[in-house]
Tab-separated table of C-alpha atoms in Angstrom:
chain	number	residue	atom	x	y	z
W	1	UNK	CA	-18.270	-102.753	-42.360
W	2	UNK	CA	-20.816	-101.122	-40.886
W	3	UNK	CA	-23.064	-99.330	-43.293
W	4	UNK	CA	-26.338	-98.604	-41.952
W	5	UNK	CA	-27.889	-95.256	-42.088
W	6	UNK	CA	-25.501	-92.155	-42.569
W	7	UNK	CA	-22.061	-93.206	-41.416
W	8	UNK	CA	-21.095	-91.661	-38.187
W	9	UNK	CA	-17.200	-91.726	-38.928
W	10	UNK	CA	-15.028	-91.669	-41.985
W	11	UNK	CA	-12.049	-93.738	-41.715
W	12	UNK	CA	-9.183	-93.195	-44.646
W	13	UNK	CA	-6.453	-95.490	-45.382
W	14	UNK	CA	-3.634	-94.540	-47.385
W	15	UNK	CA	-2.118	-97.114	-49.326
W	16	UNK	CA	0.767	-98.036	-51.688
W	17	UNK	CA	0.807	-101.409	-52.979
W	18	UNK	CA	-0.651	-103.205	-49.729
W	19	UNK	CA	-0.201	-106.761	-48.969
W	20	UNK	CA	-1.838	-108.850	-46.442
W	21	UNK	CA	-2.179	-106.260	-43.612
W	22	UNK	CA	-4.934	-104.591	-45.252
W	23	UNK	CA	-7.039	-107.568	-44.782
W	24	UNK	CA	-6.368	-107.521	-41.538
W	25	UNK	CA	-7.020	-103.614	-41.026
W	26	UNK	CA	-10.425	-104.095	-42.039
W	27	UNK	CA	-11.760	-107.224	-40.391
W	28	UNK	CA	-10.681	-105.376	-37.242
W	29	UNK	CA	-12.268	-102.427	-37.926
W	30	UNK	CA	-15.730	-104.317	-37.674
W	31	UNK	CA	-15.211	-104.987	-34.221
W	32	UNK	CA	-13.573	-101.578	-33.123
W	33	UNK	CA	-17.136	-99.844	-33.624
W	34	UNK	CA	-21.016	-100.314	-33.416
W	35	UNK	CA	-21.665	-97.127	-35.381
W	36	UNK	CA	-21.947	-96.660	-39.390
W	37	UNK	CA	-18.705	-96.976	-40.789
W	38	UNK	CA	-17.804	-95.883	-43.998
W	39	UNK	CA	-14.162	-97.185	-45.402
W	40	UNK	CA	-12.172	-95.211	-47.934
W	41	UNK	CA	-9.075	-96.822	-49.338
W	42	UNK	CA	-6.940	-94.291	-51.016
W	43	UNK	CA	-4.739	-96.470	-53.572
W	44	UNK	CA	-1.491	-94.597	-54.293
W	45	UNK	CA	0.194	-97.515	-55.852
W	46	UNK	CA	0.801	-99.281	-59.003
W	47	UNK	CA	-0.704	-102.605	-58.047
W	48	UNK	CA	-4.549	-102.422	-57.115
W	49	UNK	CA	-5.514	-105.995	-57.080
W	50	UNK	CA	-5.113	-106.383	-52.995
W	51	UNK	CA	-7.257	-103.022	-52.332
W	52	UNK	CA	-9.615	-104.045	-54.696
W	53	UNK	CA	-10.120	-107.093	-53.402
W	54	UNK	CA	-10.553	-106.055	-50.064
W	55	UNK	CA	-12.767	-103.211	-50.658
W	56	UNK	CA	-14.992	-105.539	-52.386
W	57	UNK	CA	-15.210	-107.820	-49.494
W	58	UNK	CA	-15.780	-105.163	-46.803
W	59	UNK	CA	-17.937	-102.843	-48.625
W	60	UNK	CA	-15.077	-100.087	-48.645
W	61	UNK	CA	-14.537	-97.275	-51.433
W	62	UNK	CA	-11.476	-97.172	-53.261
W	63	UNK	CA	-10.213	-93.958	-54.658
W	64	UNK	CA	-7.244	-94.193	-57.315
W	65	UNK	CA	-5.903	-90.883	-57.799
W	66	UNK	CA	-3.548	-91.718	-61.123
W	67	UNK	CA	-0.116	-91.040	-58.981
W	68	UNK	CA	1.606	-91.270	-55.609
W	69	UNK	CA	-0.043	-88.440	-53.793
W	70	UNK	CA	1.727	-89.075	-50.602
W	71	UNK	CA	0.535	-89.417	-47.418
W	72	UNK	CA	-0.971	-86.076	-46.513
W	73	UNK	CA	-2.502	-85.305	-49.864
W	74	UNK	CA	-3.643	-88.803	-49.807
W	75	UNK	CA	-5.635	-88.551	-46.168
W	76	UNK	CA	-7.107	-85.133	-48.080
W	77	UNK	CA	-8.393	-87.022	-50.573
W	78	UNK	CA	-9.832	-89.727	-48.860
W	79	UNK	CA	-11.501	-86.957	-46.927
W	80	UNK	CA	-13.176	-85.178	-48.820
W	81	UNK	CA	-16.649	-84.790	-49.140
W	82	UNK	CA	-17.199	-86.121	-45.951
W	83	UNK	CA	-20.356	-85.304	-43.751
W	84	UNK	CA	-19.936	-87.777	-41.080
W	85	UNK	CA	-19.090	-85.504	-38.115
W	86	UNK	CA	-15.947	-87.556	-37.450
W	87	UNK	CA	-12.497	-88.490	-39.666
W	88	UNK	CA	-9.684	-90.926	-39.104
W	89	UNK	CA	-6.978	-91.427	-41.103
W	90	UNK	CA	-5.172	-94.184	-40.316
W	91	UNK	CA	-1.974	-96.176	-41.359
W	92	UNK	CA	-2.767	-99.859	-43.210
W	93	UNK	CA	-0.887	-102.113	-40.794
W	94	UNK	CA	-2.825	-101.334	-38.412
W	95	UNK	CA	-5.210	-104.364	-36.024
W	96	UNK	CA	-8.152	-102.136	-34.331
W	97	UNK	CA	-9.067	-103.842	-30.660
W	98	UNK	CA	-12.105	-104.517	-30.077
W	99	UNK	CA	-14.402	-101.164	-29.733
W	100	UNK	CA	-11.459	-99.247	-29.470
W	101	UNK	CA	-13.091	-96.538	-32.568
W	102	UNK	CA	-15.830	-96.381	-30.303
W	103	UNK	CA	-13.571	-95.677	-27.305
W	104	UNK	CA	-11.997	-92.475	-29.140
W	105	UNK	CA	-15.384	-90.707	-30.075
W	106	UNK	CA	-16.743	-91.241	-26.525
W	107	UNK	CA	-13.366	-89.442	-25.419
W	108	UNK	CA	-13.925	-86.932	-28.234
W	109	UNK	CA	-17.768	-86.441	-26.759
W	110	UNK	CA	-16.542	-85.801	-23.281
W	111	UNK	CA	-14.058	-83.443	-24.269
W	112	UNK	CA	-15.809	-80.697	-27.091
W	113	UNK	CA	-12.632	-79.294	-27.760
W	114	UNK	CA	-10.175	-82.005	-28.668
W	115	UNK	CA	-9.857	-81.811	-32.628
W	116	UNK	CA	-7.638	-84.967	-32.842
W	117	UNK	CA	-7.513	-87.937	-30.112
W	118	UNK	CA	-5.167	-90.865	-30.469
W	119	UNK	CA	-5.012	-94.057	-29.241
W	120	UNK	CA	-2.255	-96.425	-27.046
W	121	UNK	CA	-0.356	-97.650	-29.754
W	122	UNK	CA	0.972	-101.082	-29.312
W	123	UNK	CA	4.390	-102.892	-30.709
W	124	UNK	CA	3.427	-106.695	-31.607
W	125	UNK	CA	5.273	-107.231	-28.588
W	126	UNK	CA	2.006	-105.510	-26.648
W	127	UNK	CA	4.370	-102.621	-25.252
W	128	UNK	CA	3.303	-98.911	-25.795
W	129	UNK	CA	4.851	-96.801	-28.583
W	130	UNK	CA	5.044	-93.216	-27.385
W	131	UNK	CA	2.299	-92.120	-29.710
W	132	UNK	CA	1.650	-88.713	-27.782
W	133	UNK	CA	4.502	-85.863	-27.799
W	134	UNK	CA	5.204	-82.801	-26.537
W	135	UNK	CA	5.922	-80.167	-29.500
W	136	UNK	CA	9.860	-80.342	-29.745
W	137	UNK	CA	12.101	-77.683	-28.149
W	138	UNK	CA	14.982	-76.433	-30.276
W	139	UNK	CA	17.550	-78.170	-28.060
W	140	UNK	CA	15.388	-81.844	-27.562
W	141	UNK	CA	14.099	-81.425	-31.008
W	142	UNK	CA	17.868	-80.853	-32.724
W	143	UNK	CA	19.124	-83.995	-29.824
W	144	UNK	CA	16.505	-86.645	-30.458
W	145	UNK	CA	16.815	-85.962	-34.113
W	146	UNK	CA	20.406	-86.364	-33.396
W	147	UNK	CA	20.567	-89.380	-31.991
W	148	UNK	CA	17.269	-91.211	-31.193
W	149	UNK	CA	18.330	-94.303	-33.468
W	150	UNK	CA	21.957	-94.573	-32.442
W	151	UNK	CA	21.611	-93.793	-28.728
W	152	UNK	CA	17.507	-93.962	-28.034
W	153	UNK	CA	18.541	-93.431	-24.449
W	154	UNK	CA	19.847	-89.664	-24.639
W	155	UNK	CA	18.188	-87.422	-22.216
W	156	UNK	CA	17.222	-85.431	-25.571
W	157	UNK	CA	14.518	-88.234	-26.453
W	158	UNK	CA	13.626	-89.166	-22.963
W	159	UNK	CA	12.869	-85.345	-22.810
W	160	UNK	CA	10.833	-85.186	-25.345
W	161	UNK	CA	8.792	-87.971	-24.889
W	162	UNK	CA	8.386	-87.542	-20.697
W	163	UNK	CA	4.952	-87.763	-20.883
W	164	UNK	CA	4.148	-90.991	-22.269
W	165	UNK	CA	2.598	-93.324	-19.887
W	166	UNK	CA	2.093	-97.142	-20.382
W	167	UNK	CA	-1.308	-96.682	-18.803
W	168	UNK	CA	-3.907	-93.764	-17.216
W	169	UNK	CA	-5.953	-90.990	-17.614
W	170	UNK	CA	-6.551	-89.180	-20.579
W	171	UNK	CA	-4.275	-85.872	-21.318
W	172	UNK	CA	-3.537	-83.331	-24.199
W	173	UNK	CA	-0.718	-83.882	-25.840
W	174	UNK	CA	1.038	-81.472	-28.238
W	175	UNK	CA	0.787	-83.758	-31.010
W	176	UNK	CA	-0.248	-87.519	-32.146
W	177	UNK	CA	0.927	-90.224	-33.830
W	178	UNK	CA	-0.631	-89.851	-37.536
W	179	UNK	CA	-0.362	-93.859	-37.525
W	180	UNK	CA	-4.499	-93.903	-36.474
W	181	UNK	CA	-5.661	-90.785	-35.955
W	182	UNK	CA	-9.714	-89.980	-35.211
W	183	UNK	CA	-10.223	-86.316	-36.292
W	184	UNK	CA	-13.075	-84.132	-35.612
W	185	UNK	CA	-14.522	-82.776	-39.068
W	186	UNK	CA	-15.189	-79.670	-38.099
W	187	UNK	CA	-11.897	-78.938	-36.405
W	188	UNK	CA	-10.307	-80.803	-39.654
W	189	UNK	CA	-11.703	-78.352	-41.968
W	190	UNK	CA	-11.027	-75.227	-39.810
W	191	UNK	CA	-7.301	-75.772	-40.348
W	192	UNK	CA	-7.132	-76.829	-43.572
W	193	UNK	CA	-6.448	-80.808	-43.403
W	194	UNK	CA	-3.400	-82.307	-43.484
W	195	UNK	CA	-0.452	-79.701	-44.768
W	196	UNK	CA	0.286	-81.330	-48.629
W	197	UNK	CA	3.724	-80.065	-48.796
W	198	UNK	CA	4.623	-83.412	-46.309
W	199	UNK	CA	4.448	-86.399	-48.922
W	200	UNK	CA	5.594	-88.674	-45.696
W	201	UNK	CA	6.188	-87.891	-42.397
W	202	UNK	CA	5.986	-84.467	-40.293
W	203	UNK	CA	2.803	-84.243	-41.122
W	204	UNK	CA	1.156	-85.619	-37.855
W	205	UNK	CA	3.166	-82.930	-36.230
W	206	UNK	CA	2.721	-80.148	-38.360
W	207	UNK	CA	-1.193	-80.842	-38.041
W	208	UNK	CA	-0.969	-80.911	-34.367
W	209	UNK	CA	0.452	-77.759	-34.059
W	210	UNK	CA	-2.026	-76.101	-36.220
W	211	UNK	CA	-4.700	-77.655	-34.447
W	212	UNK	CA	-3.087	-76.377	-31.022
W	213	UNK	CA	-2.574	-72.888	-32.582
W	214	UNK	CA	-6.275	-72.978	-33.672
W	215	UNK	CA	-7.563	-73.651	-29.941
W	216	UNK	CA	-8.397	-77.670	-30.345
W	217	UNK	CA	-6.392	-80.028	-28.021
W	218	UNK	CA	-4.633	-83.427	-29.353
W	219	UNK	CA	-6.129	-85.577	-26.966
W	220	UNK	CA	-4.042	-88.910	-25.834
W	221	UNK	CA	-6.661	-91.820	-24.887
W	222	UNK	CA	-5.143	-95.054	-23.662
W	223	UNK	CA	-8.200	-96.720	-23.303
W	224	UNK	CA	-8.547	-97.253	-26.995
W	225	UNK	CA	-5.798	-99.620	-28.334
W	226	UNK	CA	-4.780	-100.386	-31.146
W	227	UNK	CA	-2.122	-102.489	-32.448
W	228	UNK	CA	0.447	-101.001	-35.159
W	229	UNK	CA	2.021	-103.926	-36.961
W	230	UNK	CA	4.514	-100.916	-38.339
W	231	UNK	CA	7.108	-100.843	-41.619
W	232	UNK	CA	5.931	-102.431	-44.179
W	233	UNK	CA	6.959	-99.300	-46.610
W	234	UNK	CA	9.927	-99.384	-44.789
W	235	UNK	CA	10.869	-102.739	-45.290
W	236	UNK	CA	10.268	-102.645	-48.653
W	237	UNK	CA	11.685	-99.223	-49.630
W	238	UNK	CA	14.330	-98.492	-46.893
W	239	UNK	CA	16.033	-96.106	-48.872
W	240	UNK	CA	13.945	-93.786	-50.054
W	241	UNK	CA	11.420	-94.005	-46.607
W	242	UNK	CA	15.387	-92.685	-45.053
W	243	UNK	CA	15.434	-89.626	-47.370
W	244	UNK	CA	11.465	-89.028	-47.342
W	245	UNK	CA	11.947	-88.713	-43.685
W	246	UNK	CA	15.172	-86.656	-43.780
W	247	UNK	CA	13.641	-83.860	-46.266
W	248	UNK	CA	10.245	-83.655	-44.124
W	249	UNK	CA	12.334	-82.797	-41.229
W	250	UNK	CA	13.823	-80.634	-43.178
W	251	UNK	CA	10.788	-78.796	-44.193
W	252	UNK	CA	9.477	-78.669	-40.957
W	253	UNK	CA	12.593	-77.143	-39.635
W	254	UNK	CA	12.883	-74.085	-42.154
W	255	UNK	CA	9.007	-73.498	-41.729
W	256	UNK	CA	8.931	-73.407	-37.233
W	257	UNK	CA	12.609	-71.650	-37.630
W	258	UNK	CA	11.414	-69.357	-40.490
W	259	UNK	CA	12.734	-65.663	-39.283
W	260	UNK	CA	15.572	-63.858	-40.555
W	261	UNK	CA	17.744	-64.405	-37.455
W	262	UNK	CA	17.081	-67.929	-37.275
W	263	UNK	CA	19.636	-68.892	-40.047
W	264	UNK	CA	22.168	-70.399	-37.570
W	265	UNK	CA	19.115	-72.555	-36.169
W	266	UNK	CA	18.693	-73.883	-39.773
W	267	UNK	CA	21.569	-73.874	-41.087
W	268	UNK	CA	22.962	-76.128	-38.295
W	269	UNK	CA	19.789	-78.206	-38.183
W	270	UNK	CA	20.414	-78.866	-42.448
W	271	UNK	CA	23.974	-79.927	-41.522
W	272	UNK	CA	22.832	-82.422	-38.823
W	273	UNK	CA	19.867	-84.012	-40.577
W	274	UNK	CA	22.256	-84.344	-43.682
W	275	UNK	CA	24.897	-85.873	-41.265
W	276	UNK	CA	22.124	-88.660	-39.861
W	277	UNK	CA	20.475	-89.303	-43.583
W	278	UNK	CA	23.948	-90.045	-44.781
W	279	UNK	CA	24.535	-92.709	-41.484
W	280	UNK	CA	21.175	-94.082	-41.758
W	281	UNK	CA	21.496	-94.714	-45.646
W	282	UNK	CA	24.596	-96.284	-45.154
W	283	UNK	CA	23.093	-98.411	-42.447
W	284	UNK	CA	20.065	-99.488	-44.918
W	285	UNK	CA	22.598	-100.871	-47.780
């Protein structure tokens, strides 16, 4: 890890009892940037002996906070304090390509008002996961919730997701993947960090509306690439990763539908999301 002189970017790393993916998160991180690099490992597990170890041989910072913070309050941890003018929080089974950090803060340079730019994120398979999202309408939102996992063709999803592109220019996006995010500091700050009440999932969106609302863009930059091993908590904890994900919706739902004359909107959303927990719990067992 790059440590010379005042790190130029912050990059935090929620974890929760890591395994050998962390390893490999940071020995690609030395090649994804020629700046100062400062590593913060924000341990939310029971089991510290892999991010230990790691920190140790990287030259990273571990933070311990006594309890499962989550996600969100984890990345706020891990961020504060900070001077270096840029953040990213970023998932652990993640492998940076080469100078691909570097790629994101030259995008970030060119374009003064993007508050959070992602990268292409890649399957192992090398295809593109659509990262960057339009903010859900009520009727793709409710039919990609719906049935994205037991009919990922549905024009709800393909809606929703229109403009993600296997390759080309960059473009705002209404919100990012929170898998590897690089955040401007400044626009960070302004809006408060990463909304707590999420302890996984939602939170990516929630932040990228906020940021939107604020006047900074989500900028989408396929140049940078990055490849995101993905589920390790899920494979591990299938169960409760299903109902983690089921209750953020949930949250996110009463909070955009909030108004007095929305109750249908919720009330029919809490029916449906209850409905697809209930399938996708079965499905896990």
């Amino acid at each position: 890890m790059s440590t010379a002189g005042p790190a130029h970017v912050r990059v935090v790393c929620v974890v929760f009892n890591p395994g050998a993916e962390l390893e490999d998160f940071a020995v690609s991180l030395q090649g994804a940037s020629r700046l100062p690099v400062e590593l913060v490992l924000v341990d939310n597990g029971t089991d510290d002996t892999v991010t230990r170890s790691v920190a140790e041989a990287h030259g990273a910072r571990v933070l311990k906070p006594g309890a499962n913070l989550g996600y969100g309050s984890g990345a706020n941890a891990g961020a504060q304090g900070a001077d270096a003018p840029w953040l990213v929080v970023a998932n652990s089974d993640l492998v940076w390509g080469p100078g691909s950090l570097d790629a994101l803060i030259e995008a970030a340079e060119r374009h003064p008002r993007a508050g959070s730019l992602g990268p292409a994120l890649l399957n192992p398979d090398g295809t593109v996961y659509p990262s960057a999202r339009e903010l859900p309408s009520l009727t793709q939102g409710a039919g990609h919730a719906l049935f994205a996992r037991v009919w990922p063709a549905n024009p709800w999803t393909r809606a929703y997701q229109q403009r993600q592109q296997l390759a080309g220019a960059e473009r705002a996006a209404g919100w990012l993947s929170g898998a590897c995010l690089l955040l401007r500091r400044e626009a960070f700050e302004q809006v408060g960090g990463v909304d707590s009440s999420y302890f996984m999932f939602f939170e990516d969106l929630d932040l990228g509306e906020r940021l939107g609302h604020a006047g900074w863009e989500n900028l989408y930059v396929p140049t940078a690439r990055v490849t995101h091993v993905g589920g390790t908590s899920w494979r591990e904890r299938p169960a409760r990763m299903i109902s983690a994900h089921h209750a953020s919706a949930a949250l996110y739902l009463r909070r955009r539908y909030h108004r007095w004359y929305q109750w249908p909107v919720r009330a029919v959303g809490q029916i449906g999301l209850k409905a697809r927990e209930h399938l996708e719990l079965r499905a896990a067992r």
